[in-house]
C-alpha cells in the first residue's frame, strides 16, 4: 500500500531485500585472442567482427607502486588507465581502472575494495604468470588468475577492460568477468557476474545491495551505442533497461551504469567535449524510480534497514528515523537506528503512561513489515480500546 502526500512523495517504514530486477540481457562481446599473438600495439576482434579493441601491452615484470601514482598503464587511446588511487585523505589505495581523460578520474573497476592497499604497496605482472598486489612487507593481498598461468602479457583495452593473455593467445583473465559496482559499454553480465554496491559515496567497500541475474540464462548487455538491454540465451531481445533516448552514443559521450550505494541502478553520461555542455556526470536513466516502494517483503529492513524511514527526495532515497530514535552509526546515513529512550517495563508497579505517547506520522506506511499479525478476534472500535 502506498500513501502519498500532497507533493506526490511518500515515506515507507521498514521494507525488505532488493528484488526488483526480473531478468537481464546483453550483447556478449568476447575477446578473441585466437587470431594470433598481439604485438606492442595491436588489435583483436570480438565475435561480432564490428568493434575492434586496441591493446598496449603490459610486459611480464612490469609493476606499479603507490609511491608514484602518476605512473599508470593506459589504454591505447588514453581514455582508461590501470592505476593506484589514493582514497580520501588517508594512506589507503585502490588498485583500479578509471576514466583517465576526465577531471573526476571516475573508477569503473577495483581489485581490493574491502582491503585498501597501504602506502608502499606494489602490483606486478610477475614472470611466473600472475598479476599480484602486495603490501610493503611483500604479503599478497590480491592476485589473478588464482592459479599460476603461462602469461604472455597484459593489456588495457579502449573499452576499460584489463585482460591477461596466455602464451597460447587465449584470455587467462579479464576484469570484465569480475565487475565491482559498474559496467561500461562493451560489457556483459551473465549468471556468473553480479554488481555489488559500495557502502557509501565515500566508502568503496562492499555495501548492502546486489544486482544479480535470475537462473533463466538471460544476459545484460551494455552495447557501444549506449543501450542497456536484456537478451535471452538464444539471442532474442527481451527488454530494454535503458534506451538512450537522447541518442548520446559512445563517440561523443562517456557512459557508465552503476549500482550505487543507495541501491539504485543509474546510467550516467559525460560529454567528451565541452560544446556548451557541463563537464560532469549527468543521469540519463535510473531504476527503480522509488526504491522505498520497490523493496517490500515479509521480513527485513528495506532500503533503509530496520526502524528507519525511507523517502525519495530529489530523485534519491533518504533515510531518516522516527522521533525518539537515532542512527546506530552516524557515518552510515542509510543505516539502522535505535531508540533514544528508556525501554518500557510492563512489570514495574509504577505507571509509565506519562513517559510515552503516540506520534502521528503523516504520509507514512509500513508495507508488509508489521511486527505482529493477529487473527481470530472480535473487532471493536479503537475508541473503546483506549477508554
CSV table of C-alpha atoms in Angstrom, one decimal:
chain,number,residue,atom,x,y,z
A,1,UNK,CA,0.0,0.0,0.0
A,2,UNK,CA,1.3,3.4,-0.9
A,3,UNK,CA,0.4,6.5,1.0
A,4,UNK,CA,1.2,9.7,-1.0
A,5,UNK,CA,1.3,13.2,0.3
A,6,UNK,CA,0.3,16.4,-1.5
A,7,UNK,CA,3.8,16.7,-3.1
A,8,UNK,CA,3.5,13.3,-4.6
A,9,UNK,CA,6.1,11.8,-2.4
A,10,UNK,CA,5.7,9.0,0.1
A,11,UNK,CA,7.5,7.6,3.1
A,12,UNK,CA,7.9,3.9,3.8
A,13,UNK,CA,9.0,2.4,7.1
A,14,UNK,CA,10.8,-0.9,7.1
A,15,UNK,CA,10.9,-2.8,3.8
A,16,UNK,CA,13.0,-5.8,2.8
A,17,UNK,CA,15.5,-7.1,0.3
A,18,UNK,CA,16.0,-5.8,-3.2
A,19,UNK,CA,14.3,-8.0,-5.8
A,20,UNK,CA,13.0,-5.6,-8.4
A,21,UNK,CA,15.0,-6.9,-11.4
A,22,UNK,CA,13.3,-9.8,-13.1
A,23,UNK,CA,15.9,-10.7,-15.7
A,24,UNK,CA,18.5,-9.2,-17.9
A,25,UNK,CA,20.1,-9.4,-21.4
A,26,UNK,CA,23.2,-8.2,-23.1
A,27,UNK,CA,25.2,-8.4,-26.3
A,28,UNK,CA,28.2,-10.5,-25.4
A,29,UNK,CA,31.5,-9.2,-26.5
A,30,UNK,CA,34.0,-12.0,-26.1
A,31,UNK,CA,37.7,-11.1,-26.6
A,32,UNK,CA,39.0,-13.2,-29.4
A,33,UNK,CA,42.7,-13.6,-28.9
A,34,UNK,CA,42.9,-16.7,-31.1
A,35,UNK,CA,43.7,-14.6,-34.2
A,36,UNK,CA,47.4,-14.6,-33.4
A,37,UNK,CA,49.6,-13.2,-30.7
A,38,UNK,CA,49.3,-9.4,-30.3
A,39,UNK,CA,52.3,-7.1,-30.7
A,40,UNK,CA,53.3,-4.0,-28.9
A,41,UNK,CA,50.1,-2.2,-30.1
A,42,UNK,CA,47.7,-4.5,-31.9
A,43,UNK,CA,44.0,-5.2,-32.4
A,44,UNK,CA,41.8,-8.1,-31.5
A,45,UNK,CA,38.3,-8.5,-32.8
A,46,UNK,CA,35.2,-9.7,-30.9
A,47,UNK,CA,32.9,-12.4,-32.2
A,48,UNK,CA,30.7,-9.9,-34.0
A,49,UNK,CA,33.5,-8.6,-36.1
A,50,UNK,CA,32.4,-5.0,-35.8
A,51,UNK,CA,34.2,-3.5,-32.8
A,52,UNK,CA,38.0,-3.7,-32.6
A,53,UNK,CA,39.8,-3.1,-29.4
A,54,UNK,CA,43.4,-1.8,-29.5
A,55,UNK,CA,45.9,-3.2,-27.0
A,56,UNK,CA,49.0,-1.6,-25.5
A,57,UNK,CA,50.9,-4.5,-24.0
A,58,UNK,CA,52.0,-4.6,-20.3
A,59,UNK,CA,55.0,-6.9,-20.4
A,60,UNK,CA,55.9,-9.5,-17.8
A,61,UNK,CA,57.8,-8.0,-14.9
A,62,UNK,CA,56.1,-4.6,-15.2
A,63,UNK,CA,54.9,-3.0,-11.9
A,64,UNK,CA,53.2,0.0,-10.4
A,65,UNK,CA,53.7,1.3,-6.9
A,66,UNK,CA,51.7,3.6,-4.6
A,67,UNK,CA,54.7,5.8,-4.2
A,68,UNK,CA,54.3,7.1,-7.7
A,69,UNK,CA,50.6,7.5,-8.6
A,70,UNK,CA,51.5,9.5,-11.7
A,71,UNK,CA,52.6,6.3,-13.4
A,72,UNK,CA,49.9,4.0,-14.8
A,73,UNK,CA,49.1,1.5,-17.5
A,74,UNK,CA,46.9,3.3,-20.1
A,75,UNK,CA,44.7,2.0,-22.9
A,76,UNK,CA,45.9,3.0,-26.4
A,77,UNK,CA,43.5,5.9,-26.6
A,78,UNK,CA,44.4,7.0,-23.1
A,79,UNK,CA,40.7,7.0,-22.2
A,80,UNK,CA,41.1,4.4,-19.5
A,81,UNK,CA,44.0,3.6,-17.2
A,82,UNK,CA,45.0,0.9,-14.7
A,83,UNK,CA,46.2,2.8,-11.6
A,84,UNK,CA,46.6,3.2,-7.9
A,85,UNK,CA,44.1,5.7,-6.5
A,86,UNK,CA,44.5,7.2,-3.0
A,87,UNK,CA,41.2,7.1,-1.1
A,88,UNK,CA,40.3,10.3,0.7
A,89,UNK,CA,42.9,11.8,2.9
A,90,UNK,CA,44.1,8.5,4.3
A,91,UNK,CA,47.0,6.3,3.4
A,92,UNK,CA,44.9,3.6,1.7
A,93,UNK,CA,44.9,2.9,-2.1
A,94,UNK,CA,42.6,1.2,-4.5
A,95,UNK,CA,44.0,-0.8,-7.4
A,96,UNK,CA,41.6,0.4,-10.0
A,97,UNK,CA,40.6,1.2,-13.6
A,98,UNK,CA,39.3,4.7,-14.2
A,99,UNK,CA,38.2,7.2,-16.9
A,100,UNK,CA,41.6,8.8,-17.5
A,101,UNK,CA,40.7,11.8,-19.5
A,102,UNK,CA,38.2,13.5,-17.2
A,103,UNK,CA,38.9,15.5,-14.1
A,104,UNK,CA,37.0,13.3,-11.8
A,105,UNK,CA,39.0,10.1,-12.7
A,106,UNK,CA,35.9,8.1,-12.0
A,107,UNK,CA,36.5,4.4,-11.1
A,108,UNK,CA,34.8,1.7,-13.1
A,109,UNK,CA,36.6,-1.3,-11.5
A,110,UNK,CA,38.7,-2.1,-8.5
A,111,UNK,CA,40.5,-5.1,-7.1
A,112,UNK,CA,40.7,-4.5,-3.4
A,113,UNK,CA,37.7,-2.5,-2.4
A,114,UNK,CA,37.4,-4.3,1.0
A,115,UNK,CA,41.1,-4.1,1.9
A,116,UNK,CA,42.8,-0.9,0.8
A,117,UNK,CA,46.5,-1.2,0.0
A,118,UNK,CA,48.8,0.7,2.4
A,119,UNK,CA,51.3,3.2,1.2
A,120,UNK,CA,54.3,1.3,-0.2
A,121,UNK,CA,52.3,-1.4,-1.9
A,122,UNK,CA,53.0,-2.7,-5.4
A,123,UNK,CA,51.2,-4.5,-8.2
A,124,UNK,CA,53.3,-6.6,-10.6
A,125,UNK,CA,52.6,-8.7,-13.6
A,126,UNK,CA,55.0,-11.4,-12.4
A,127,UNK,CA,57.1,-13.6,-14.7
A,128,UNK,CA,55.5,-16.7,-13.1
A,129,UNK,CA,52.2,-15.8,-14.7
A,130,UNK,CA,50.1,-13.8,-12.2
A,131,UNK,CA,49.0,-10.2,-11.6
A,132,UNK,CA,49.8,-9.7,-7.9
A,133,UNK,CA,49.1,-6.9,-5.4
A,134,UNK,CA,51.4,-7.0,-2.4
A,135,UNK,CA,51.7,-4.8,0.7
A,136,UNK,CA,55.0,-3.1,1.8
A,137,UNK,CA,56.1,-6.4,3.5
A,138,UNK,CA,55.6,-8.4,0.4
A,139,UNK,CA,52.4,-10.1,1.7
A,140,UNK,CA,50.0,-11.0,-1.1
A,141,UNK,CA,46.7,-9.0,-0.9
A,142,UNK,CA,45.1,-9.9,-4.3
A,143,UNK,CA,46.1,-11.9,-7.3
A,144,UNK,CA,44.7,-13.0,-10.7
A,145,UNK,CA,44.5,-15.6,-12.1
A,146,UNK,CA,44.2,-17.5,-8.8
A,147,UNK,CA,46.4,-20.3,-10.2
A,148,UNK,CA,49.7,-19.8,-11.9
A,149,UNK,CA,49.3,-19.5,-15.7
A,150,UNK,CA,51.7,-19.2,-18.6
A,151,UNK,CA,51.0,-15.5,-19.3
A,152,UNK,CA,52.4,-13.6,-22.3
A,153,UNK,CA,51.4,-10.1,-21.4
A,154,UNK,CA,48.6,-7.9,-20.0
A,155,UNK,CA,46.7,-5.2,-21.8
A,156,UNK,CA,44.3,-2.3,-21.0
A,157,UNK,CA,41.6,-2.1,-23.7
A,158,UNK,CA,40.0,1.0,-25.0
A,159,UNK,CA,36.6,-0.1,-23.5
A,160,UNK,CA,38.0,-0.2,-20.0
A,161,UNK,CA,38.7,-4.0,-19.8
A,162,UNK,CA,42.0,-5.3,-18.5
A,163,UNK,CA,43.0,-8.6,-19.9
A,164,UNK,CA,45.7,-11.1,-19.2
A,165,UNK,CA,46.7,-13.1,-22.3
A,166,UNK,CA,48.2,-16.6,-22.0
A,167,UNK,CA,51.1,-17.7,-24.1
A,168,UNK,CA,48.5,-19.6,-26.2
A,169,UNK,CA,46.9,-16.3,-27.0
A,170,UNK,CA,43.8,-17.2,-25.1
A,171,UNK,CA,42.4,-14.9,-22.4
A,172,UNK,CA,43.5,-16.1,-19.0
A,173,UNK,CA,41.6,-13.5,-17.1
A,174,UNK,CA,39.8,-10.2,-17.7
A,175,UNK,CA,38.4,-7.6,-15.3
A,176,UNK,CA,35.0,-7.6,-17.2
A,177,UNK,CA,34.4,-11.0,-15.7
A,178,UNK,CA,34.8,-9.7,-12.2
A,179,UNK,CA,32.8,-6.4,-12.1
A,180,UNK,CA,32.5,-4.4,-8.9
A,181,UNK,CA,29.6,-2.0,-9.0
A,182,UNK,CA,29.9,-0.6,-12.5
A,183,UNK,CA,29.5,-1.7,-16.2
A,184,UNK,CA,30.6,0.2,-19.3
A,185,UNK,CA,29.8,-0.1,-23.0
A,186,UNK,CA,31.0,-3.4,-24.4
A,187,UNK,CA,30.5,-5.3,-21.1
A,188,UNK,CA,28.2,-8.2,-20.5
A,189,UNK,CA,26.7,-9.5,-17.2
A,190,UNK,CA,25.9,-13.2,-17.1
A,191,UNK,CA,24.9,-15.7,-14.4
A,192,UNK,CA,28.5,-15.8,-13.1
A,193,UNK,CA,28.6,-12.0,-12.6
A,194,UNK,CA,27.0,-9.6,-10.2
A,195,UNK,CA,27.2,-5.9,-9.2
A,196,UNK,CA,27.6,-5.1,-5.5
A,197,UNK,CA,27.1,-1.5,-4.3
A,198,UNK,CA,29.6,0.4,-2.3
A,199,UNK,CA,29.0,1.1,1.4
A,200,UNK,CA,28.6,4.8,0.9
A,201,UNK,CA,29.5,7.6,-1.5
A,202,UNK,CA,32.9,7.9,0.3
A,203,UNK,CA,33.5,4.3,1.3
A,204,UNK,CA,34.2,1.9,-1.6
A,205,UNK,CA,33.9,-1.3,0.4
A,206,UNK,CA,31.0,-3.8,-0.2
A,207,UNK,CA,27.6,-2.3,0.6
A,208,UNK,CA,24.1,-3.6,1.1
A,209,UNK,CA,22.7,-4.0,-2.4
A,210,UNK,CA,23.5,-6.6,-5.1
A,211,UNK,CA,22.5,-6.8,-8.7
A,212,UNK,CA,22.2,-10.5,-9.8
A,213,UNK,CA,20.6,-12.4,-12.7
A,214,UNK,CA,18.0,-15.0,-12.4
A,215,UNK,CA,18.8,-18.6,-13.5
A,216,UNK,CA,16.9,-18.3,-16.8
A,217,UNK,CA,20.1,-17.8,-18.8
A,218,UNK,CA,19.3,-14.2,-19.8
A,219,UNK,CA,22.1,-11.7,-20.1
A,220,UNK,CA,22.5,-8.0,-19.6
A,221,UNK,CA,24.3,-6.2,-22.4
A,222,UNK,CA,25.7,-2.7,-22.5
A,223,UNK,CA,26.4,-2.0,-26.2
A,224,UNK,CA,28.6,0.5,-27.8
A,225,UNK,CA,25.6,2.7,-28.7
A,226,UNK,CA,24.9,3.3,-25.0
A,227,UNK,CA,21.9,0.9,-24.8
A,228,UNK,CA,21.5,-1.5,-21.9
A,229,UNK,CA,19.1,-4.3,-22.5
A,230,UNK,CA,18.2,-7.9,-21.7
A,231,UNK,CA,18.9,-10.7,-24.1
A,232,UNK,CA,17.8,-14.3,-23.9
A,233,UNK,CA,20.4,-17.0,-24.2
A,234,UNK,CA,19.1,-17.8,-27.7
A,235,UNK,CA,19.8,-14.2,-28.8
A,236,UNK,CA,16.2,-12.9,-28.6
A,237,UNK,CA,15.9,-9.3,-27.4
A,238,UNK,CA,13.7,-9.3,-24.3
A,239,UNK,CA,13.6,-5.8,-22.9
A,240,UNK,CA,15.4,-2.5,-22.7
A,241,UNK,CA,16.6,-1.4,-19.3
A,242,UNK,CA,18.0,1.9,-20.5
A,243,UNK,CA,17.1,3.0,-24.1
A,244,UNK,CA,19.5,6.0,-24.5
A,245,UNK,CA,16.6,8.2,-25.7
A,246,UNK,CA,18.9,11.2,-26.0
A,247,UNK,CA,21.0,9.3,-28.7
A,248,UNK,CA,24.2,10.0,-26.8
A,249,UNK,CA,26.5,7.4,-28.3
A,250,UNK,CA,29.9,6.5,-27.1
A,251,UNK,CA,31.6,8.5,-29.8
A,252,UNK,CA,30.6,11.8,-28.1
A,253,UNK,CA,29.9,10.6,-24.6
A,254,UNK,CA,31.4,8.5,-21.9
A,255,UNK,CA,28.9,6.1,-20.4
A,256,UNK,CA,28.8,4.1,-17.2
A,257,UNK,CA,26.0,2.3,-15.3
A,258,UNK,CA,26.4,1.8,-11.6
A,259,UNK,CA,24.6,0.2,-8.8
A,260,UNK,CA,25.1,3.0,-6.3
A,261,UNK,CA,25.3,2.8,-2.5
A,262,UNK,CA,21.6,3.6,-2.2
A,263,UNK,CA,20.5,0.6,-4.2
A,264,UNK,CA,19.5,2.5,-7.3
A,265,UNK,CA,20.9,1.4,-10.7
A,266,UNK,CA,21.8,4.6,-12.6
A,267,UNK,CA,23.1,5.2,-16.2
A,268,UNK,CA,25.4,8.2,-16.4
A,269,UNK,CA,26.9,10.1,-19.3
A,270,UNK,CA,29.7,12.6,-19.6
A,271,UNK,CA,30.5,14.7,-22.7
A,272,UNK,CA,33.9,14.1,-24.2
A,273,UNK,CA,34.0,17.7,-25.4
A,274,UNK,CA,32.7,20.9,-23.8
A,275,UNK,CA,30.5,22.0,-26.8
A,276,UNK,CA,28.4,24.2,-24.4
A,277,UNK,CA,27.7,21.2,-22.1
A,278,UNK,CA,28.7,20.9,-18.5
A,279,UNK,CA,31.7,18.7,-18.0
A,280,UNK,CA,30.3,16.5,-15.4
A,281,UNK,CA,28.4,13.2,-15.0
A,282,UNK,CA,24.7,13.6,-15.6
A,283,UNK,CA,22.0,10.9,-15.0
A,284,UNK,CA,20.4,9.6,-18.2
A,285,UNK,CA,18.1,7.0,-16.6
A,286,UNK,CA,17.7,5.1,-13.3
A,287,UNK,CA,15.7,2.2,-11.8
A,288,UNK,CA,13.8,1.7,-9.7
A,289,UNK,CA,12.0,5.1,-9.7
A,290,UNK,CA,11.1,4.8,-6.0
A,291,UNK,CA,13.3,2.2,-4.2
A,292,UNK,CA,11.4,2.8,-1.0
A,293,UNK,CA,8.3,1.2,-2.6
A,294,UNK,CA,10.2,-1.3,-4.7
A,295,UNK,CA,11.5,-3.2,-1.7
A,296,UNK,CA,8.6,-4.9,0.0
A,297,UNK,CA,8.8,-8.3,1.6
A,298,UNK,CA,7.6,-10.0,4.7
A,299,UNK,CA,10.8,-9.5,6.7
A,300,UNK,CA,13.8,-7.4,6.5
A,301,UNK,CA,14.8,-3.7,6.9
A,302,UNK,CA,14.2,-2.4,3.3
A,303,UNK,CA,16.1,0.3,1.6
A,304,UNK,CA,16.9,2.0,4.9
A,305,UNK,CA,17.1,-1.2,7.1
A,306,UNK,CA,15.4,-1.6,10.5
A,307,UNK,CA,13.4,1.2,12.2
A,308,UNK,CA,14.3,3.8,9.6
A,309,UNK,CA,12.0,6.0,7.4
A,310,UNK,CA,12.6,5.8,3.7
A,311,UNK,CA,11.6,8.7,1.4
A,312,UNK,CA,12.6,9.9,-2.1
A,313,UNK,CA,13.9,13.5,-2.2
A,314,UNK,CA,15.3,15.0,-5.4
A,315,UNK,CA,15.1,11.5,-7.0
A,316,UNK,CA,17.3,10.0,-4.4
A,317,UNK,CA,16.3,7.9,-1.4
A,318,UNK,CA,16.7,9.5,2.0
A,319,UNK,CA,16.8,7.6,5.3
A,320,UNK,CA,15.5,9.3,8.4
A,321,UNK,CA,14.4,7.9,11.8
A,322,UNK,CA,11.3,8.5,13.9
A,323,UNK,CA,11.1,10.8,16.8
A,324,UNK,CA,12.9,9.3,19.7
A,325,UNK,CA,15.3,7.3,17.6
A,326,UNK,CA,18.9,7.9,16.5
A,327,UNK,CA,21.3,6.3,14.0
A,328,UNK,CA,23.4,3.4,15.2
A,329,UNK,CA,26.3,4.7,13.1
A,330,UNK,CA,26.3,8.5,12.4
A,331,UNK,CA,28.5,7.9,9.4
A,332,UNK,CA,26.1,5.4,7.8
A,333,UNK,CA,23.2,7.6,6.6
A,334,UNK,CA,21.4,4.6,5.1
A,335,UNK,CA,21.9,2.5,8.2
A,336,UNK,CA,19.6,1.3,11.0
A,337,UNK,CA,18.6,3.3,14.1
A,338,UNK,CA,18.0,2.6,17.7
A,339,UNK,CA,15.7,4.1,20.4
A,340,UNK,CA,16.9,7.0,22.3
A,341,UNK,CA,14.6,6.5,25.3
A,342,UNK,CA,14.2,4.0,28.2
A,343,UNK,CA,12.5,0.7,27.4
A,344,UNK,CA,9.0,0.3,28.7
A,345,UNK,CA,8.7,-2.2,31.5
A,346,UNK,CA,5.3,-3.6,32.0
A,347,UNK,CA,6.3,-5.5,35.2
A,348,UNK,CA,7.0,-2.4,37.2
A,349,UNK,CA,4.4,-1.2,39.6
A,350,UNK,CA,4.7,2.5,38.8
A,351,UNK,CA,2.6,4.0,36.0
A,352,UNK,CA,4.7,4.9,32.9
A,353,UNK,CA,1.9,6.2,30.7
A,354,UNK,CA,3.2,9.8,31.2
A,355,UNK,CA,6.6,8.7,29.8
A,356,UNK,CA,5.2,7.5,26.4
A,357,UNK,CA,3.0,8.9,23.7
A,358,UNK,CA,1.8,8.2,20.2
A,359,UNK,CA,3.4,10.3,17.5
A,360,UNK,CA,1.4,11.0,14.3
A,361,UNK,CA,3.4,10.4,11.2
A,362,UNK,CA,1.7,11.7,8.0
A,363,UNK,CA,2.0,10.1,4.6
A,364,UNK,CA,3.8,7.1,6.1
A,365,UNK,CA,3.3,3.4,5.6
A,366,UNK,CA,4.8,0.1,6.9
A,367,UNK,CA,4.1,-2.2,3.9
A,368,UNK,CA,4.2,-5.9,4.6
A,369,UNK,CA,6.5,-5.5,7.5
A,370,UNK,CA,4.3,-5.4,10.6
A,371,UNK,CA,5.9,-6.6,13.8
A,372,UNK,CA,2.9,-8.9,14.5
A,373,UNK,CA,-0.3,-10.0,12.9
A,374,UNK,CA,-3.3,-11.1,14.9
A,375,UNK,CA,-6.4,-13.0,13.8
A,376,UNK,CA,-9.5,-14.7,15.1
A,377,UNK,CA,-10.6,-12.0,17.4
A,378,UNK,CA,-13.6,-9.7,17.7
A,379,UNK,CA,-13.1,-6.3,16.2
A,380,UNK,CA,-14.1,-3.3,18.4
A,381,UNK,CA,-13.8,0.4,17.9
A,382,UNK,CA,-10.4,2.0,18.5
A,383,UNK,CA,-12.0,4.4,20.9
A,384,UNK,CA,-13.2,1.5,23.1
A,385,UNK,CA,-9.6,0.1,23.3
A,386,UNK,CA,-8.3,3.3,24.8
A,387,UNK,CA,-11.0,4.1,27.2
